[in-house]
PDB file of C-alpha atoms in Angstrom:
ATOM      1  CA  MET A  37     -28.690   0.674 -38.352  1.00 44.00           C
ATOM      2  CA  ALA A  38     -25.211  -0.801 -38.066  1.00 44.00           C
ATOM      3  CA  ALA A  39     -24.026   2.261 -36.124  1.00 45.00           C
ATOM      4  CA  THR A  40     -26.825   1.741 -33.589  1.00 42.00           C
ATOM      5  CA  ALA A  41     -25.810  -1.884 -33.135  1.00 41.00           C
ATOM      6  CA  GLU A  42     -22.223  -0.799 -32.511  1.00 44.00           C
ATOM      7  CA  CYS A  43     -23.400   1.721 -29.934  1.00 40.00           C
ATOM      8  CA  ASP A  44     -25.486  -0.913 -28.177  1.00 42.00           C
ATOM      9  CA  VAL A  45     -22.477  -3.204 -28.018  1.00 41.00           C
ATOM     10  CA  VAL A  46     -20.277  -0.476 -26.550  1.00 42.00           C
ATOM     11  CA  MET A  47     -22.888   0.448 -23.953  1.00 43.00           C
ATOM     12  CA  ALA A  48     -23.418  -3.172 -22.997  1.00 43.00           C
ATOM     13  CA  ALA A  49     -19.668  -3.643 -22.602  1.00 45.00           C
ATOM     14  CA  THR A  50     -19.245  -0.653 -20.272  1.00 45.00           C
ATOM     15  CA  GLU A  51     -22.261  -1.106 -17.997  1.00 45.00           C
ATOM     16  CA  PRO A  52     -21.040  -4.188 -16.077  1.00 46.00           C
ATOM     17  CA  GLU A  53     -17.666  -2.576 -15.276  1.00 47.00           C
ATOM     18  CA  LEU A  54     -18.922  -0.580 -12.296  1.00 54.00           C
ATOM     19  CA  PRO A  55     -20.314  -3.536 -10.349  1.00 57.00           C
ATOM     20  CA  ASP A  56     -17.173  -5.539 -11.145  1.00 82.00           C
ATOM     21  CA  GLU A  57     -14.972  -2.692  -9.980  1.00 84.00           C
ATOM     22  CA  GLU A  58     -16.967  -2.325  -6.770  1.00 88.00           C
ATOM     23  CA  GLY A  59     -16.811  -6.075  -6.233  1.00 87.00           C
ATOM     24  CA  ALA A  60     -13.049  -6.005  -6.717  1.00 88.00           C
ATOM     25  CA  LYS A  61     -12.730  -3.199  -4.162  1.00 92.00           C
ATOM     26  CA  ARG A  62     -14.841  -5.111  -1.636  1.00 94.00           C
ATOM     27  CA  GLU A  63     -12.826  -8.277  -2.194  1.00 95.00           C
ATOM     28  CA  ALA A  64      -9.556  -6.344  -1.878  1.00 95.00           C
ATOM     29  CA  GLU A  65     -10.753  -4.794   1.403  1.00 96.00           C
ATOM     30  CA  SER A  66     -11.623  -8.266   2.651  1.00 96.00           C
ATOM     31  CA  PHE A  67      -8.119  -9.486   1.774  1.00 97.00           C
ATOM     32  CA  LYS A  68      -6.633  -6.456   3.556  1.00 98.00           C
ATOM     33  CA  GLU A  69      -8.693  -7.171   6.679  1.00 98.00           C
ATOM     34  CA  GLN A  70      -7.551 -10.792   6.641  1.00 98.00           C
ATOM     35  CA  GLY A  71      -3.974  -9.569   6.240  1.00 97.00           C
ATOM     36  CA  ASN A  72      -4.475  -7.243   9.209  1.00 98.00           C
ATOM     37  CA  ALA A  73      -5.713 -10.163  11.314  1.00 98.00           C
ATOM     38  CA  TYR A  74      -2.642 -12.249  10.456  1.00 98.00           C
ATOM     39  CA  TYR A  75      -0.372  -9.243  11.067  1.00 98.00           C
ATOM     40  CA  ALA A  76      -1.915  -8.792  14.525  1.00 98.00           C
ATOM     41  CA  LYS A  77      -1.172 -12.474  15.229  1.00 98.00           C
ATOM     42  CA  LYS A  78       2.420 -11.890  14.045  1.00 98.00           C
ATOM     43  CA  ASP A  79       1.920 -14.346  11.169  1.00 98.00           C
ATOM     44  CA  TYR A  80       3.710 -12.077   8.737  1.00 98.00           C
ATOM     45  CA  ASN A  81       3.991 -14.611   5.908  1.00 98.00           C
ATOM     46  CA  GLU A  82       0.214 -15.045   5.764  1.00 98.00           C
ATOM     47  CA  ALA A  83      -0.309 -11.297   6.168  1.00 98.00           C
ATOM     48  CA  TYR A  84       2.022 -10.772   3.204  1.00 98.00           C
ATOM     49  CA  ASN A  85      -0.009 -13.224   1.115  1.00 98.00           C
ATOM     50  CA  TYR A  86      -3.293 -11.452   1.847  1.00 98.00           C
ATOM     51  CA  TYR A  87      -1.886  -7.975   1.258  1.00 98.00           C
ATOM     52  CA  THR A  88      -0.538  -9.226  -2.068  1.00 98.00           C
ATOM     53  CA  LYS A  89      -4.010 -10.491  -2.981  1.00 97.00           C
ATOM     54  CA  ALA A  90      -5.446  -7.077  -2.109  1.00 97.00           C
ATOM     55  CA  ILE A  91      -2.838  -5.396  -4.333  1.00 97.00           C
ATOM     56  CA  ASP A  92      -3.635  -7.806  -7.167  1.00 96.00           C
ATOM     57  CA  MET A  93      -7.314  -6.822  -6.937  1.00 94.00           C
ATOM     58  CA  CYS A  94      -6.721  -3.048  -6.570  1.00 95.00           C
ATOM     59  CA  PRO A  95      -3.161  -2.127  -7.569  1.00 96.00           C
ATOM     60  CA  LYS A  96      -3.696   1.628  -7.128  1.00 96.00           C
ATOM     61  CA  ASN A  97      -4.409   1.584  -3.380  1.00 97.00           C
ATOM     62  CA  ALA A  98      -1.510   3.129  -1.448  1.00 97.00           C
ATOM     63  CA  SER A  99      -2.442   1.617   1.916  1.00 97.00           C
ATOM     64  CA  TYR A 100      -2.228  -1.945   0.567  1.00 98.00           C
ATOM     65  CA  TYR A 101       1.394  -1.327  -0.459  1.00 98.00           C
ATOM     66  CA  GLY A 102       2.024   0.356   2.891  1.00 98.00           C
ATOM     67  CA  ASN A 103       0.666  -2.637   4.774  1.00 98.00           C
ATOM     68  CA  ARG A 104       2.722  -5.059   2.721  1.00 98.00           C
ATOM     69  CA  ALA A 105       5.804  -2.883   3.291  1.00 98.00           C
ATOM     70  CA  ALA A 106       5.236  -3.079   7.056  1.00 98.00           C
ATOM     71  CA  THR A 107       4.939  -6.856   6.806  1.00 98.00           C
ATOM     72  CA  LEU A 108       8.120  -7.143   4.747  1.00 98.00           C
ATOM     73  CA  MET A 109       9.911  -5.005   7.306  1.00 98.00           C
ATOM     74  CA  MET A 110       8.820  -7.381  10.067  1.00 98.00           C
ATOM     75  CA  LEU A 111      10.246 -10.216   7.959  1.00 98.00           C
ATOM     76  CA  GLY A 112      13.546  -8.338   7.618  1.00 98.00           C
ATOM     77  CA  ARG A 113      13.111  -7.960   3.849  1.00 98.00           C
ATOM     78  CA  PHE A 114      13.921  -4.238   3.773  1.00 98.00           C
ATOM     79  CA  ARG A 115      14.838  -3.920   0.091  1.00 98.00           C
ATOM     80  CA  GLU A 116      11.460  -5.340  -0.966  1.00 98.00           C
ATOM     81  CA  ALA A 117       9.730  -3.280   1.709  1.00 98.00           C
ATOM     82  CA  LEU A 118      11.390  -0.143   0.343  1.00 98.00           C
ATOM     83  CA  GLY A 119       9.899  -0.823  -3.088  1.00 98.00           C
ATOM     84  CA  ASP A 120       6.415  -1.165  -1.618  1.00 98.00           C
ATOM     85  CA  ALA A 121       6.808   1.918   0.580  1.00 98.00           C
ATOM     86  CA  GLN A 122       7.976   3.940  -2.413  1.00 98.00           C
ATOM     87  CA  GLN A 123       5.050   2.689  -4.480  1.00 98.00           C
ATOM     88  CA  SER A 124       2.655   3.688  -1.710  1.00 98.00           C
ATOM     89  CA  VAL A 125       3.888   7.299  -1.750  1.00 98.00           C
ATOM     90  CA  ARG A 126       3.950   7.388  -5.560  1.00 98.00           C
ATOM     91  CA  LEU A 127       0.264   6.515  -5.466  1.00 98.00           C
ATOM     92  CA  ASP A 128      -0.488   8.952  -2.617  1.00 97.00           C
ATOM     93  CA  ASP A 129       2.187  11.494  -1.701  1.00 97.00           C
ATOM     94  CA  SER A 130       0.176  12.518   1.377  1.00 97.00           C
ATOM     95  CA  PHE A 131       0.395   8.984   2.849  1.00 97.00           C
ATOM     96  CA  VAL A 132       2.433   9.746   5.985  1.00 97.00           C
ATOM     97  CA  ARG A 133       2.881   6.108   6.997  1.00 97.00           C
ATOM     98  CA  GLY A 134       4.326   5.381   3.567  1.00 98.00           C
ATOM     99  CA  HIS A 135       6.986   8.074   4.026  1.00 98.00           C
ATOM    100  CA  LEU A 136       7.762   6.779   7.521  1.00 98.00           C
ATOM    101  CA  ARG A 137       8.167   3.213   6.252  1.00 98.00           C
ATOM    102  CA  GLU A 138      10.280   4.401   3.349  1.00 98.00           C
ATOM    103  CA  GLY A 139      12.528   6.231   5.817  1.00 98.00           C
ATOM    104  CA  LYS A 140      12.874   3.198   8.089  1.00 98.00           C
ATOM    105  CA  CYS A 141      13.776   1.020   5.109  1.00 98.00           C
ATOM    106  CA  HIS A 142      16.406   3.500   3.912  1.00 98.00           C
ATOM    107  CA  LEU A 143      17.813   3.610   7.445  1.00 97.00           C
ATOM    108  CA  SER A 144      17.944  -0.186   7.679  1.00 97.00           C
ATOM    109  CA  LEU A 145      19.687  -0.323   4.303  1.00 98.00           C
ATOM    110  CA  GLY A 146      22.282   2.250   5.416  1.00 97.00           C
ATOM    111  CA  ASN A 147      21.072   5.258   3.432  1.00 97.00           C
ATOM    112  CA  ALA A 148      20.760   7.919   6.124  1.00 97.00           C
ATOM    113  CA  MET A 149      20.337  10.879   3.739  1.00 97.00           C
ATOM    114  CA  ALA A 150      17.398   9.276   1.924  1.00 98.00           C
ATOM    115  CA  ALA A 151      15.916   8.322   5.296  1.00 98.00           C
ATOM    116  CA  CYS A 152      16.135  11.954   6.432  1.00 97.00           C
ATOM    117  CA  ARG A 153      14.332  13.121   3.290  1.00 98.00           C
ATOM    118  CA  SER A 154      11.528  10.625   3.936  1.00 98.00           C
ATOM    119  CA  PHE A 155      11.160  11.624   7.581  1.00 98.00           C
ATOM    120  CA  GLN A 156      11.246  15.321   6.658  1.00 98.00           C
ATOM    121  CA  ARG A 157       8.474  14.745   4.106  1.00 98.00           C
ATOM    122  CA  ALA A 158       6.423  12.992   6.783  1.00 98.00           C
ATOM    123  CA  LEU A 159       6.906  16.027   9.025  1.00 97.00           C
ATOM    124  CA  GLU A 160       5.858  18.378   6.224  1.00 97.00           C
ATOM    125  CA  LEU A 161       2.597  16.443   6.043  1.00 97.00           C
ATOM    126  CA  ASP A 162       2.165  16.059   9.810  1.00 97.00           C
ATOM    127  CA  HIS A 163       4.432  18.476  11.707  1.00 95.00           C
ATOM    128  CA  LYS A 164       3.580  16.880  15.067  1.00 96.00           C
ATOM    129  CA  ASN A 165       4.359  13.301  14.004  1.00 96.00           C
ATOM    130  CA  ALA A 166       6.304  11.910  16.959  1.00 96.00           C
ATOM    131  CA  GLN A 167       7.720   8.959  15.039  1.00 96.00           C
ATOM    132  CA  ALA A 168       9.181  11.169  12.298  1.00 96.00           C
ATOM    133  CA  GLN A 169      10.584  13.570  14.922  1.00 96.00           C
ATOM    134  CA  GLN A 170      12.197  10.693  16.828  1.00 96.00           C
ATOM    135  CA  GLU A 171      13.644   9.064  13.706  1.00 93.00           C
ATOM    136  CA  LEU A 172      15.165  12.344  12.514  1.00 90.00           C
TER     137      LEU A 172
END
């Protein structure tokens, strides 16, 4: 009987996780959309705050790091932006925008060889990418 009680406890503990996870994803998407709105208004500090909230809710979403990297770049904070761009491509190596942002950060920080590698990777993923072609 004790084993059944333990099983019931385990099952009860795992069932609510799915709705919570879905709720977290919805909330993170809402934060991202708010960040996008502030980014469009060129309020990069507020955009940064909302992208950070999205990352806090769902830390394994590459696009959230990519968006925050773009915001940091607009703020001239290229070293921090590089970290976010690199995290975005660690999470999703096929994230072309992440490779482009990583390349731009490397370029801004004076590392042309690393920038070339990033732009070349972007071209491997999307051989017609005009931005990667231009940057190279």
